[in-house]
Tab-separated table of C-alpha atoms and ligand atoms in Angstrom:
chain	number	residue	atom	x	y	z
Z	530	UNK	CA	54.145	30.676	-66.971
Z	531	UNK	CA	56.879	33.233	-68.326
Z	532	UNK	CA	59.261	34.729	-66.137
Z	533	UNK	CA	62.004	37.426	-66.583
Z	534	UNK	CA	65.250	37.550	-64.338
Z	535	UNK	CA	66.612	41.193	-64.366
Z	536	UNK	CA	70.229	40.627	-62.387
Z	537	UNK	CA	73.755	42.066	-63.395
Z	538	UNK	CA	75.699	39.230	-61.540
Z	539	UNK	CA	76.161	36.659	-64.472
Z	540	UNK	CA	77.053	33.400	-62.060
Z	541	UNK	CA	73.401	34.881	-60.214
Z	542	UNK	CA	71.904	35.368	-63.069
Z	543	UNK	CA	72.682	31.823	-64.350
Z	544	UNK	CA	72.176	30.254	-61.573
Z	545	UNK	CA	68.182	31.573	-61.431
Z	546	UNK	CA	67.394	31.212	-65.027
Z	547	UNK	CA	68.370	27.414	-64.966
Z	548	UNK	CA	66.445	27.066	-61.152
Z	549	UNK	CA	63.474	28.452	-62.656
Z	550	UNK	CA	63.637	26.880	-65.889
Z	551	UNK	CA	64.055	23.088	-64.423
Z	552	UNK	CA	61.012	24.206	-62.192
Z	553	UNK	CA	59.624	24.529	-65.222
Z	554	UNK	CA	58.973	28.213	-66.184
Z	555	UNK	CA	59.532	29.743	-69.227
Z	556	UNK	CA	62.047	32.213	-68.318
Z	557	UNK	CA	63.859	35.403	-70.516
Z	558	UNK	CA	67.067	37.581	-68.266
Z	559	UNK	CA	68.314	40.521	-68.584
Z	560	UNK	CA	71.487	41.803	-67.334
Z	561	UNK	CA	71.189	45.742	-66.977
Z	562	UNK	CA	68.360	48.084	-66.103
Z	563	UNK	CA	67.463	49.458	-69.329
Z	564	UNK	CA	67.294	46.162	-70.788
Z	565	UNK	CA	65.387	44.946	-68.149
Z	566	UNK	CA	63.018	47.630	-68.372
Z	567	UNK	CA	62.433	47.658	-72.529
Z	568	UNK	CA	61.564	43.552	-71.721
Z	569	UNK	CA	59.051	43.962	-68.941
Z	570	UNK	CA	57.379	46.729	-70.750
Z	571	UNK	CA	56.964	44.829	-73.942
Z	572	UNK	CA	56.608	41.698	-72.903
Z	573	UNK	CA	53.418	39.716	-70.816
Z	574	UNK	CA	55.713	37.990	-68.275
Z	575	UNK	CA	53.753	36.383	-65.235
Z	576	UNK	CA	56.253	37.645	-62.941
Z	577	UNK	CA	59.711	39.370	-62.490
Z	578	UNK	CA	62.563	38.734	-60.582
Z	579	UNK	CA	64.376	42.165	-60.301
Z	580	UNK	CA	67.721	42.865	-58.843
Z	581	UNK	CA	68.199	46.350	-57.341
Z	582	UNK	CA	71.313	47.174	-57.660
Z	583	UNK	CA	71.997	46.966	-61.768
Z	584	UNK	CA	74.068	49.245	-64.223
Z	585	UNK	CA	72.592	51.885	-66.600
Z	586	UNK	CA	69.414	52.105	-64.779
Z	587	UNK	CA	68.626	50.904	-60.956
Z	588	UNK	CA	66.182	48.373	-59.859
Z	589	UNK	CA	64.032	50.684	-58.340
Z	590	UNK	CA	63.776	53.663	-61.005
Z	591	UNK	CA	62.628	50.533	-63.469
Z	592	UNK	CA	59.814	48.986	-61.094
Z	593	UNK	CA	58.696	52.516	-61.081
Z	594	UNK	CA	58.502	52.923	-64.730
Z	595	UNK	CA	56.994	49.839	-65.080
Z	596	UNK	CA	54.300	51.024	-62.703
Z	597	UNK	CA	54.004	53.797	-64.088
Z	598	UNK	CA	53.044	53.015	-67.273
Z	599	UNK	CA	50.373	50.434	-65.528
Z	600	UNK	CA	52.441	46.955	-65.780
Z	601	UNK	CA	50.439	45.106	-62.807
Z	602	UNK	CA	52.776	41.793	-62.899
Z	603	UNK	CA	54.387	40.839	-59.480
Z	604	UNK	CA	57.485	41.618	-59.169
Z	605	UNK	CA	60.165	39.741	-56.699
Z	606	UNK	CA	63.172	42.085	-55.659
Z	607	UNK	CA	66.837	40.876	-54.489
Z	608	UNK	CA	67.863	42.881	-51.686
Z	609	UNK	CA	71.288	43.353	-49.799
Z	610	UNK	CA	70.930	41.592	-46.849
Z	611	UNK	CA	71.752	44.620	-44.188
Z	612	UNK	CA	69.932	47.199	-45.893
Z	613	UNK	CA	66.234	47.617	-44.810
Z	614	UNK	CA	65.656	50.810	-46.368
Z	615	UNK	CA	66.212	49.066	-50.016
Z	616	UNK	CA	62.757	46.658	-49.107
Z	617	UNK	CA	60.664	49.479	-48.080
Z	618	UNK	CA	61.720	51.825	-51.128
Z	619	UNK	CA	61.183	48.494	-53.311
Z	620	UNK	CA	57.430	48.395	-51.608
Z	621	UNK	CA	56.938	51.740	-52.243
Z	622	UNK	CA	58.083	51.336	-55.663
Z	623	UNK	CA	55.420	48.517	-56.217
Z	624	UNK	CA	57.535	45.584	-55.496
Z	625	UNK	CA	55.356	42.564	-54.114
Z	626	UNK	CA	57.604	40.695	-52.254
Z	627	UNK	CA	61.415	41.091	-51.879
Z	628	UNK	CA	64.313	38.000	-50.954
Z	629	UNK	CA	67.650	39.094	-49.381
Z	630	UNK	CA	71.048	37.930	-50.893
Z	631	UNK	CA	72.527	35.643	-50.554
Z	632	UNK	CA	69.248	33.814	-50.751
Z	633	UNK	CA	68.465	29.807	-50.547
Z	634	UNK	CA	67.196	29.124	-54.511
Z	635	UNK	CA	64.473	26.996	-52.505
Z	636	UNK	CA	63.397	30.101	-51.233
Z	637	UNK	CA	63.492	32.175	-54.634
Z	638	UNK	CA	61.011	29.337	-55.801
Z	639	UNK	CA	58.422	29.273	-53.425
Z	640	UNK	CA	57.901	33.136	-53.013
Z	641	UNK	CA	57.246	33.062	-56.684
Z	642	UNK	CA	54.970	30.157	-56.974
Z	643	UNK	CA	53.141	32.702	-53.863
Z	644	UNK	CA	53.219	35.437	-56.127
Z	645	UNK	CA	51.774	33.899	-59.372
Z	646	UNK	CA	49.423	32.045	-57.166
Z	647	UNK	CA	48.082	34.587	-55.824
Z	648	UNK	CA	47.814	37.206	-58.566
Z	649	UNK	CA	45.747	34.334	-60.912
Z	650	UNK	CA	43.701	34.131	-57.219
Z	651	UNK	CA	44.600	30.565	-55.819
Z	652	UNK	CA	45.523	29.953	-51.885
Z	653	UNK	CA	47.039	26.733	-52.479
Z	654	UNK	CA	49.986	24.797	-54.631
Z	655	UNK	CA	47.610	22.355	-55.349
Z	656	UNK	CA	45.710	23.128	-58.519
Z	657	UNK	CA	42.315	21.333	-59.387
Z	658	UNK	CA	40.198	20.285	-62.019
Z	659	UNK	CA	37.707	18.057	-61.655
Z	660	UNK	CA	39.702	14.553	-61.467
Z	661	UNK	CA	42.645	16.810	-62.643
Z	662	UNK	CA	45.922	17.837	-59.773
Z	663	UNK	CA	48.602	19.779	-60.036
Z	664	UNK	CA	50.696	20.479	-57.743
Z	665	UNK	CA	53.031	23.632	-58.720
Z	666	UNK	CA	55.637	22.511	-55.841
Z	667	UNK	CA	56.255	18.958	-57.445
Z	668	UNK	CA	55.403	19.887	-60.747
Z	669	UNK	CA	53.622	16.679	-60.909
Z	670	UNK	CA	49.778	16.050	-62.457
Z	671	UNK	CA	47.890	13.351	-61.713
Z	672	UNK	CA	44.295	12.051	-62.999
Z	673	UNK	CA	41.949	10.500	-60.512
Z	674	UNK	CA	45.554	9.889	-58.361
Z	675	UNK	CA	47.267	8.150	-60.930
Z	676	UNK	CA	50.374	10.171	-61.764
Z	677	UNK	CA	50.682	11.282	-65.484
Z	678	UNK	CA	54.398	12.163	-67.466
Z	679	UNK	CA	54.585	15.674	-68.968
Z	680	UNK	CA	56.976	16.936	-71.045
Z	681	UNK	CA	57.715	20.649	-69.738
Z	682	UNK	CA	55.836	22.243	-72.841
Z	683	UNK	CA	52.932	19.614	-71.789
Z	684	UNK	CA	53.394	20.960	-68.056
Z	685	UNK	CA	53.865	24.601	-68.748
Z	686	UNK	CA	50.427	24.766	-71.146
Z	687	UNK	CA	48.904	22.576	-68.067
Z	688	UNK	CA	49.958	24.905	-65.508
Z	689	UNK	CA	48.738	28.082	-67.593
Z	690	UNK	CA	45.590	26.552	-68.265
Z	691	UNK	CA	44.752	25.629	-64.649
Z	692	UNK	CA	46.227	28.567	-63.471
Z	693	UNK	CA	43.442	30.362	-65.602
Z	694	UNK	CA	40.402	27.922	-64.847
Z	695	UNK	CA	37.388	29.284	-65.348
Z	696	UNK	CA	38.396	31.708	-68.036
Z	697	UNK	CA	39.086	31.261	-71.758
Z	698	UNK	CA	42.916	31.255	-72.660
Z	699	UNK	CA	43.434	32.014	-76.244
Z	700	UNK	CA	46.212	30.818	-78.149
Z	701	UNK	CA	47.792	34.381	-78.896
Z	702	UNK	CA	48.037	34.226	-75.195
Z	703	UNK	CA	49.386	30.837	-74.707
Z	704	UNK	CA	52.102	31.330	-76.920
Z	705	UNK	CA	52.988	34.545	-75.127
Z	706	UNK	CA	53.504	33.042	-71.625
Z	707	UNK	CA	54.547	29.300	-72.467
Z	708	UNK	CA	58.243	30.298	-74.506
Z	709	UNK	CA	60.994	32.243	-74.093
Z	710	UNK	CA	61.721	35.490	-76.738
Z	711	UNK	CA	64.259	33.182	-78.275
Z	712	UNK	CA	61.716	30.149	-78.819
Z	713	UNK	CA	60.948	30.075	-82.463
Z	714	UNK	CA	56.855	30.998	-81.747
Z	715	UNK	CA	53.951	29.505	-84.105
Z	716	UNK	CA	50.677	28.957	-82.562
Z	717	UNK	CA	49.594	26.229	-84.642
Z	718	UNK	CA	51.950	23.982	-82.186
Z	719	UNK	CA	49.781	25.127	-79.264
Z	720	UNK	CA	47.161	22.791	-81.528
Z	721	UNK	CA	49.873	20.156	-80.916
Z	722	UNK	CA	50.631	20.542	-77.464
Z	723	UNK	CA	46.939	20.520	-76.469
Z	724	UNK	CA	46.212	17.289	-78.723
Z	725	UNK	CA	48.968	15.664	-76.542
Z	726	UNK	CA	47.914	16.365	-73.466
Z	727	UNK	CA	44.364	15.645	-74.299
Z	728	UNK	CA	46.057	12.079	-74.758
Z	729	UNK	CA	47.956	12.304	-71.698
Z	730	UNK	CA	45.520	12.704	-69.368
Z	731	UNK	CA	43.428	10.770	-71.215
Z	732	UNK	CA	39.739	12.560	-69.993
Z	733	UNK	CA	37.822	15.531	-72.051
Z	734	UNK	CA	39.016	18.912	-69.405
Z	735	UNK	CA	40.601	21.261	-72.424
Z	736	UNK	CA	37.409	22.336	-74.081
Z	737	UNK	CA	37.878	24.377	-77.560
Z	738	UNK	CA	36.202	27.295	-77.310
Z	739	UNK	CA	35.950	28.083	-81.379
Z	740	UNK	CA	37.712	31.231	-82.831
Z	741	UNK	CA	38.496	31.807	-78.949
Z	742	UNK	CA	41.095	29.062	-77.275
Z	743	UNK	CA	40.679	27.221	-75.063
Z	744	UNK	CA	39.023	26.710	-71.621
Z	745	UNK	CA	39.360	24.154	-68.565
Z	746	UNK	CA	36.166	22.087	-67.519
Z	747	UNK	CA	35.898	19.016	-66.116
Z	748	UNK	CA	33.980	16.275	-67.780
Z	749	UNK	CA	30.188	16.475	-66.489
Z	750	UNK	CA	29.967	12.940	-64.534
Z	751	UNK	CA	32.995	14.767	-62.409
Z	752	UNK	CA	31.881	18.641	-61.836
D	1487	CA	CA1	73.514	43.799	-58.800
């Protein structure tokens, strides 16, 4: 999953991308408005975590452009803590859920494991395939309960994939919501990552779909 952080406050702004990146999201920041707007325009992020307050264009006036122009990814807003009429302009604006500052990290991470939970249509952290878990609070995956060790590429292609179950994921696709802009992107790794993992966990659930992607689906003697 790729996430952008659109805050001005660089100790804030540091401070989330390396939270969300050790919790193992692929995340890009901004630091202004307009920048922050060009980026969530262009770019397929899963979800956004927008400050409101931000120089050369606010928080709000970008959500709305954003909207605007039909960009349906959910988008987190930091509030000031005392001032209620920023949260119900941000809902109005199409913000999906909104944290106050100064705001518990902790908290940061489980709204937007709520939010990209819910938009790919899941109710739980838990994530399941067949003999396949993963649990998006722990970031751990286990087959059949035994716990398997993923490198965060391993992980993030996981978590995308289960995410997405039931659909096919193509690789165009993968590589646009597993790395960061500044990741030097070839899909032909996504080969690599997937061979690995198919390793890893050691049972047939990433089915090629050929000249498509791929697709989750659990091995037959376990649907
Ligand atoms: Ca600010």
């Amino acid at each position: 999953m790729r996430l952008l952080v659109v805050e001005d406050d660089p100790d804030l702004n540091r401070q989330l991308v390396t939270a969300l990146s050790d919790a193992g999201y692929a995340v890009d920041a901004a630091s202004d408005g307009e920048e922050g707007h060009f980026l969530g325009d262009s770019e397929p992020y899963d979800a956004i975590v927008l400050d409101l307050g931000l120089p050369k264009m606010d928080g709000i006036s970008v959500l709305e452009r954003w909207r605007k122009n039909g960009k349906m990814m959910p988008v987190l807003i930091l509030t000031a803590r005392d001032r209620w009429s920023d949260k119900v302009q941000g809902f109005d604006a199409g913000a999906d859920d909104y944290v106050a500052k100064p705001f518990h990290m902790e908290e940061v991470l489980a709204r937007i494991r709520a939010l990209l939970r819910r938009s790919a249509g899941h109710a739980t952290n838990e994530l399941i395939c067949g003999p396949v878990t993963l649990d998006t609070r722990s970031s751990r995956v286990s087959v059949n309960g035994n716990p398997v060790r993923l490198t965060s590429h391993e992980y993030r292609l996981l978590a995308y994939l289960m995410h997405h179950n039931g659909r096919v994921v193509s690789r165009t696709e993968l590589v646009e919501h597993l790395y960061d802009q500044d990741f030097d992107r070839d899909s032909n790794t996504i080969e690599v990552f997937v061979g690995r993992l198919r390793k890893k966990l050691g049972i047939d659930v990433i089915q090629t779909v050929r000249g498509l992607g791929y697709m989750l689906s659990p091995p037959a003697d376990a649907r």
